[in-house]
Amino acid sequence: MSRNIVHDKTWKENISALEKRAERILSVLGDIWNNPAFENSTTRKEQSEGTYITDVVIPLLRASLEDMPNGNICLSTAERQSLASKFRRNSGEVSKERMGKKPDAMALVNYGGRINELVYAECSRIICNDTKKSNDEVKLWRETLDGISFVNLVCRPLNNQFGIVGVQVAGEDIYLNVLVNDAGGLSRYFHIDHAEIPLTVKSPRRVKPLLRLLLTLRNIMIVNKSLLMQALEQAISNPPRNVNPSPTVSTPPYNN
């Protein structure tokens, strides 16, 4: 496991590795462009949310997160309930157990027999209305807040460094967000990047921003995975104290 890795605005992989990853993402885009389901606006409107997730969103996320230099990450698409959400919903409850939220996808790490949730993703159909977008924004924020609260109960990764990632796909737009605890323990929700998914080869201007977003996601995950593993190892000999959920400060959203 790589150590002493922090978020310092530098790439954690060399140019050769980044180029290889970019080529993999471009290969996925090529498959999308050859898919008749996304050939024109008429066929795109006919596609369900499930088709969009399966044929576009998950392949792009997987291309970004596969073959990590510090160990594999599992990208789950089974809409399983979030363990962090389930724990928070039932904390202190004595009545019937409540189900946790079910993100469209989660990135999971299994370490020391414990499953940790590092990324949550919410997705709409290709045609997305404002209500769906707003509801998914709120749901994603709550999922990341549950995630950071759960991690802090198990171990105490570095504040102002470790964060839980939220990826939202609303129509053809993809947003990258991270929730991080600051030095005072206050959870802050940052809107890191935004891009448009090029569903056809006729949208070349969308490719570079999407590559940047997906490579940024990968870079964040390399650091976050390292920070989490170190914190879990330290927690074995120094159990962390409980951390109460805290309010969240959000950066302004992107203007469309």
mmCIF file of C-alpha atoms in Angstrom, residues 10-247:
data_model
loop_
_atom_site.group_PDB
_atom_site.id
_atom_site.type_symbol
_atom_site.label_atom_id
_atom_site.label_comp_id
_atom_site.label_asym_id
_atom_site.label_seq_id
_atom_site.Cartn_x
_atom_site.Cartn_y
_atom_site.Cartn_z
ATOM 1 C CA THR A 10 -0.598 16.595 -8.241
ATOM 2 C CA TRP A 11 -1.253 13.477 -10.296
ATOM 3 C CA LYS A 12 -0.471 10.261 -8.410
ATOM 4 C CA GLU A 13 0.377 8.338 -11.601
ATOM 5 C CA ASN A 14 2.985 9.086 -14.233
ATOM 6 C CA ILE A 15 2.208 10.366 -17.722
ATOM 7 C CA SER A 16 2.410 6.895 -19.244
ATOM 8 C CA ALA A 17 -0.187 5.525 -16.815
ATOM 9 C CA LEU A 18 -2.476 8.498 -17.370
ATOM 10 C CA GLU A 19 -2.244 8.100 -21.137
ATOM 11 C CA LYS A 20 -3.077 4.405 -20.827
ATOM 12 C CA ARG A 21 -6.098 5.233 -18.692
ATOM 13 C CA ALA A 22 -7.242 7.920 -21.146
ATOM 14 C CA GLU A 23 -6.992 5.401 -23.978
ATOM 15 C CA ARG A 24 -9.158 2.982 -22.007
ATOM 16 C CA ILE A 25 -11.813 5.661 -21.479
ATOM 17 C CA LEU A 26 -11.699 6.573 -25.185
ATOM 18 C CA SER A 27 -12.200 2.900 -26.032
ATOM 19 C CA VAL A 28 -15.379 2.888 -23.919
ATOM 20 C CA LEU A 29 -16.572 6.031 -25.673
ATOM 21 C CA GLY A 30 -15.993 4.278 -28.991
ATOM 22 C CA ASP A 31 -18.306 1.461 -27.890
ATOM 23 C CA ILE A 32 -20.957 4.008 -26.867
ATOM 24 C CA TRP A 33 -20.692 5.795 -30.210
ATOM 25 C CA ASN A 34 -21.240 2.487 -32.020
ATOM 26 C CA ASN A 35 -24.340 1.682 -29.968
ATOM 27 C CA PRO A 36 -27.473 2.330 -32.088
ATOM 28 C CA ALA A 37 -29.443 3.051 -28.917
ATOM 29 C CA PHE A 38 -27.694 6.441 -28.693
ATOM 30 C CA GLU A 39 -27.484 7.179 -32.407
ATOM 31 C CA ASN A 40 -29.868 10.159 -32.421
ATOM 32 C CA SER A 41 -32.175 12.146 -30.179
ATOM 33 C CA THR A 42 -35.170 9.938 -31.001
ATOM 34 C CA THR A 43 -33.503 6.671 -30.014
ATOM 35 C CA ARG A 44 -31.920 8.254 -26.921
ATOM 36 C CA LYS A 45 -35.321 9.380 -25.602
ATOM 37 C CA GLU A 46 -36.551 5.784 -25.780
ATOM 38 C CA GLN A 47 -33.849 4.424 -23.446
ATOM 39 C CA SER A 48 -34.622 3.640 -19.822
ATOM 40 C CA GLU A 49 -32.553 4.721 -16.844
ATOM 41 C CA GLY A 50 -31.317 1.151 -16.494
ATOM 42 C CA THR A 51 -30.043 1.070 -20.071
ATOM 43 C CA TYR A 52 -28.249 4.387 -19.607
ATOM 44 C CA ILE A 53 -26.571 3.199 -16.416
ATOM 45 C CA THR A 54 -25.585 -0.199 -17.838
ATOM 46 C CA ASP A 55 -24.387 0.892 -21.282
ATOM 47 C CA VAL A 56 -22.880 4.323 -20.567
ATOM 48 C CA VAL A 57 -22.404 5.393 -16.949
ATOM 49 C CA ILE A 58 -20.992 2.209 -15.422
ATOM 50 C CA PRO A 59 -18.556 1.469 -18.282
ATOM 51 C CA LEU A 60 -17.156 5.014 -17.988
ATOM 52 C CA LEU A 61 -16.817 4.787 -14.197
ATOM 53 C CA ARG A 62 -15.264 1.342 -14.426
ATOM 54 C CA ALA A 63 -12.758 2.552 -17.022
ATOM 55 C CA SER A 64 -11.778 5.298 -14.590
ATOM 56 C CA LEU A 65 -11.447 3.102 -11.485
ATOM 57 C CA GLU A 66 -10.114 -0.228 -12.766
ATOM 58 C CA ASP A 67 -6.489 -1.355 -12.253
ATOM 59 C CA MET A 68 -5.831 1.087 -9.420
ATOM 60 C CA PRO A 69 -2.131 1.265 -8.454
ATOM 61 C CA ASN A 70 -2.884 0.650 -4.759
ATOM 62 C CA GLY A 71 -5.400 -2.159 -5.030
ATOM 63 C CA ASN A 72 -8.722 -2.930 -6.653
ATOM 64 C CA ILE A 73 -12.013 -1.179 -6.025
ATOM 65 C CA CYS A 74 -15.305 -3.003 -6.563
ATOM 66 C CA LEU A 75 -17.940 -1.064 -8.507
ATOM 67 C CA SER A 76 -21.296 -2.469 -7.414
ATOM 68 C CA THR A 77 -24.312 -1.888 -9.645
ATOM 69 C CA ALA A 78 -26.810 -4.114 -7.837
ATOM 70 C CA GLU A 79 -28.611 -1.185 -6.152
ATOM 71 C CA ARG A 80 -27.793 -2.808 -2.813
ATOM 72 C CA GLN A 81 -28.615 -0.819 0.277
ATOM 73 C CA SER A 82 -25.850 1.361 1.639
ATOM 74 C CA LEU A 83 -24.451 -0.055 4.880
ATOM 75 C CA ALA A 84 -23.586 3.462 6.026
ATOM 76 C CA SER A 85 -27.131 4.672 5.350
ATOM 77 C CA LYS A 86 -28.651 1.645 7.092
ATOM 78 C CA PHE A 87 -26.462 2.197 10.160
ATOM 79 C CA ARG A 88 -27.327 5.885 10.435
ATOM 80 C CA ARG A 89 -31.049 5.346 9.930
ATOM 81 C CA ASN A 90 -31.128 2.735 12.708
ATOM 82 C CA SER A 91 -28.734 4.424 15.133
ATOM 83 C CA GLY A 92 -30.517 4.690 18.466
ATOM 84 C CA GLU A 93 -33.708 3.137 17.080
ATOM 85 C CA VAL A 94 -35.561 0.512 19.106
ATOM 86 C CA SER A 95 -38.430 0.007 16.657
ATOM 87 C CA LYS A 96 -38.491 -1.954 13.408
ATOM 88 C CA GLU A 97 -35.211 -1.859 11.480
ATOM 89 C CA ARG A 98 -35.181 0.587 8.575
ATOM 90 C CA MET A 99 -33.618 -0.054 5.181
ATOM 91 C CA GLY A 100 -30.700 2.052 4.000
ATOM 92 C CA LYS A 101 -30.740 4.143 0.842
ATOM 93 C CA LYS A 102 -29.968 2.336 -2.413
ATOM 94 C CA PRO A 103 -27.614 4.288 -4.693
ATOM 95 C CA ASP A 104 -27.570 3.391 -8.390
ATOM 96 C CA ALA A 105 -23.921 2.388 -7.945
ATOM 97 C CA MET A 106 -21.274 2.299 -5.224
ATOM 98 C CA ALA A 107 -17.504 1.883 -5.203
ATOM 99 C CA LEU A 108 -16.533 -0.482 -2.389
ATOM 100 C CA VAL A 109 -13.297 -1.516 -0.711
ATOM 101 C CA ASN A 110 -13.027 -4.701 1.334
ATOM 102 C CA TYR A 111 -10.223 -4.393 3.867
ATOM 103 C CA GLY A 112 -9.677 -6.466 6.963
ATOM 104 C CA GLY A 113 -13.017 -8.188 6.464
ATOM 105 C CA ARG A 114 -14.860 -4.865 6.509
ATOM 106 C CA ILE A 115 -16.648 -3.320 3.530
ATOM 107 C CA ASN A 116 -16.200 0.435 3.134
ATOM 108 C CA GLU A 117 -18.210 2.623 0.747
ATOM 109 C CA LEU A 118 -16.111 5.310 -0.941
ATOM 110 C CA VAL A 119 -18.215 6.455 -3.905
ATOM 111 C CA TYR A 120 -21.967 6.820 -4.419
ATOM 112 C CA ALA A 121 -23.535 7.425 -7.826
ATOM 113 C CA GLU A 122 -27.015 8.570 -8.796
ATOM 114 C CA CYS A 123 -28.240 8.602 -12.388
ATOM 115 C CA SER A 124 -31.291 9.695 -14.358
ATOM 116 C CA ARG A 125 -32.509 8.820 -17.806
ATOM 117 C CA ILE A 126 -30.912 10.660 -20.737
ATOM 118 C CA ILE A 127 -33.898 12.996 -20.609
ATOM 119 C CA CYS A 128 -33.870 14.462 -17.102
ATOM 120 C CA ASN A 129 -36.283 17.022 -15.655
ATOM 121 C CA ASP A 130 -35.410 19.569 -12.962
ATOM 122 C CA THR A 131 -37.324 17.713 -10.245
ATOM 123 C CA LYS A 132 -35.394 14.467 -10.796
ATOM 124 C CA LYS A 133 -32.094 16.362 -10.879
ATOM 125 C CA SER A 134 -32.875 18.205 -7.639
ATOM 126 C CA ASN A 135 -34.052 15.064 -5.849
ATOM 127 C CA ASP A 136 -30.906 13.165 -6.860
ATOM 128 C CA GLU A 137 -28.713 16.057 -5.690
ATOM 129 C CA VAL A 138 -30.250 15.882 -2.222
ATOM 130 C CA LYS A 139 -30.149 12.075 -2.114
ATOM 131 C CA LEU A 140 -26.481 12.035 -3.135
ATOM 132 C CA TRP A 141 -25.537 14.619 -0.495
ATOM 133 C CA ARG A 142 -27.284 12.538 2.165
ATOM 134 C CA GLU A 143 -25.516 9.377 1.015
ATOM 135 C CA THR A 144 -22.085 11.021 1.203
ATOM 136 C CA LEU A 145 -22.933 12.434 4.648
ATOM 137 C CA ASP A 146 -23.943 8.956 5.833
ATOM 138 C CA GLY A 147 -20.716 7.611 4.340
ATOM 139 C CA ILE A 148 -18.366 10.065 6.068
ATOM 140 C CA SER A 149 -20.212 9.624 9.395
ATOM 141 C CA PHE A 150 -19.892 5.843 9.177
ATOM 142 C CA VAL A 151 -16.175 5.970 8.328
ATOM 143 C CA ASN A 152 -15.541 8.284 11.279
ATOM 144 C CA LEU A 153 -17.163 5.759 13.610
ATOM 145 C CA VAL A 154 -14.769 3.064 12.438
ATOM 146 C CA CYS A 155 -11.585 5.108 12.110
ATOM 147 C CA ARG A 156 -10.469 8.709 11.832
ATOM 148 C CA PRO A 157 -8.896 9.447 8.443
ATOM 149 C CA LEU A 158 -7.210 12.807 8.053
ATOM 150 C CA ASN A 159 -9.563 15.787 8.117
ATOM 151 C CA ASN A 160 -9.215 18.159 5.163
ATOM 152 C CA GLN A 161 -7.943 15.173 3.135
ATOM 153 C CA PHE A 162 -10.128 12.054 3.093
ATOM 154 C CA GLY A 163 -13.564 12.419 1.535
ATOM 155 C CA ILE A 164 -16.563 10.476 0.282
ATOM 156 C CA VAL A 165 -17.213 10.964 -3.435
ATOM 157 C CA GLY A 166 -20.612 11.579 -5.020
ATOM 158 C CA VAL A 167 -21.119 11.235 -8.779
ATOM 159 C CA GLN A 168 -24.355 12.503 -10.284
ATOM 160 C CA VAL A 169 -25.445 11.945 -13.863
ATOM 161 C CA ALA A 170 -28.399 14.164 -14.773
ATOM 162 C CA GLY A 171 -29.285 13.735 -18.423
ATOM 163 C CA GLU A 172 -26.072 14.147 -20.391
ATOM 164 C CA ASP A 173 -24.372 16.072 -17.557
ATOM 165 C CA ILE A 174 -22.027 14.410 -15.066
ATOM 166 C CA TYR A 175 -21.016 16.072 -11.793
ATOM 167 C CA LEU A 176 -18.145 15.153 -9.473
ATOM 168 C CA ASN A 177 -18.598 16.039 -5.779
ATOM 169 C CA VAL A 178 -16.651 15.276 -2.610
ATOM 170 C CA LEU A 179 -17.717 15.562 1.035
ATOM 171 C CA VAL A 180 -14.779 16.237 3.379
ATOM 172 C CA ASN A 181 -14.545 16.974 7.093
ATOM 173 C CA ASP A 182 -12.579 20.168 7.761
ATOM 174 C CA ALA A 183 -10.134 20.685 10.635
ATOM 175 C CA GLY A 184 -13.011 21.519 12.969
ATOM 176 C CA GLY A 185 -15.007 18.406 12.058
ATOM 177 C CA LEU A 186 -17.530 20.285 9.925
ATOM 178 C CA SER A 187 -18.581 18.404 6.809
ATOM 179 C CA ARG A 188 -18.120 20.418 3.626
ATOM 180 C CA TYR A 189 -19.577 19.373 0.289
ATOM 181 C CA PHE A 190 -17.429 20.459 -2.657
ATOM 182 C CA HIS A 191 -18.500 20.516 -6.313
ATOM 183 C CA ILE A 192 -15.249 19.520 -7.996
ATOM 184 C CA ASP A 193 -15.988 19.252 -11.708
ATOM 185 C CA HIS A 194 -18.672 19.032 -14.369
ATOM 186 C CA ALA A 195 -18.704 17.653 -17.916
ATOM 187 C CA GLU A 196 -21.116 16.553 -20.610
ATOM 188 C CA ILE A 197 -21.129 12.960 -21.811
ATOM 189 C CA PRO A 198 -20.520 12.718 -25.583
ATOM 190 C CA LEU A 199 -23.078 10.125 -26.639
ATOM 191 C CA THR A 200 -22.115 10.422 -30.317
ATOM 192 C CA VAL A 201 -18.908 11.078 -32.225
ATOM 193 C CA LYS A 202 -20.452 14.393 -33.282
ATOM 194 C CA SER A 203 -19.676 15.930 -29.849
ATOM 195 C CA PRO A 204 -15.843 16.063 -29.871
ATOM 196 C CA ARG A 205 -15.694 19.155 -27.623
ATOM 197 C CA ARG A 206 -17.153 17.112 -24.777
ATOM 198 C CA VAL A 207 -14.394 14.516 -24.783
ATOM 199 C CA LYS A 208 -11.577 16.464 -23.126
ATOM 200 C CA PRO A 209 -13.679 17.740 -20.163
ATOM 201 C CA LEU A 210 -15.004 14.219 -19.581
ATOM 202 C CA LEU A 211 -11.479 12.764 -19.608
ATOM 203 C CA ARG A 212 -10.407 15.391 -17.088
ATOM 204 C CA LEU A 213 -13.335 14.601 -14.780
ATOM 205 C CA LEU A 214 -12.805 10.821 -14.892
ATOM 206 C CA LEU A 215 -9.048 11.082 -14.379
ATOM 207 C CA THR A 216 -9.660 13.484 -11.484
ATOM 208 C CA LEU A 217 -12.051 10.943 -9.955
ATOM 209 C CA ARG A 218 -9.346 8.290 -10.252
ATOM 210 C CA ASN A 219 -6.731 10.559 -8.687
ATOM 211 C CA ILE A 220 -9.011 11.347 -5.743
ATOM 212 C CA MET A 221 -9.711 7.672 -5.189
ATOM 213 C CA ILE A 222 -6.023 6.725 -5.182
ATOM 214 C CA VAL A 223 -5.453 9.154 -2.313
ATOM 215 C CA ASN A 224 -8.668 8.396 -0.431
ATOM 216 C CA LYS A 225 -8.080 4.651 -0.533
ATOM 217 C CA SER A 226 -4.567 5.091 0.834
ATOM 218 C CA LEU A 227 -5.760 7.422 3.613
ATOM 219 C CA LEU A 228 -8.559 5.044 4.600
ATOM 220 C CA MET A 229 -6.313 1.971 4.742
ATOM 221 C CA GLN A 230 -3.808 3.786 6.957
ATOM 222 C CA ALA A 231 -6.574 5.023 9.265
ATOM 223 C CA LEU A 232 -8.051 1.527 9.577
ATOM 224 C CA GLU A 233 -4.668 0.077 10.488
ATOM 225 C CA GLN A 234 -4.152 2.735 13.151
ATOM 226 C CA ALA A 235 -7.652 2.159 14.545
ATOM 227 C CA ILE A 236 -6.773 -1.450 15.337
ATOM 228 C CA SER A 237 -4.407 -0.341 18.104
ATOM 229 C CA ASN A 238 -6.049 3.027 18.838
ATOM 230 C CA PRO A 239 -9.851 2.723 18.570
ATOM 231 C CA PRO A 240 -11.423 6.055 17.509
ATOM 232 C CA ARG A 241 -13.936 7.881 19.619
ATOM 233 C CA ASN A 242 -17.471 8.216 18.250
ATOM 234 C CA VAL A 243 -18.034 11.187 15.995
ATOM 235 C CA ASN A 244 -21.478 12.784 15.964
ATOM 236 C CA PRO A 245 -23.006 13.776 12.619
ATOM 237 C CA SER A 246 -22.361 17.437 11.831
ATOM 238 C CA PRO A 247 -23.971 20.045 9.581
#
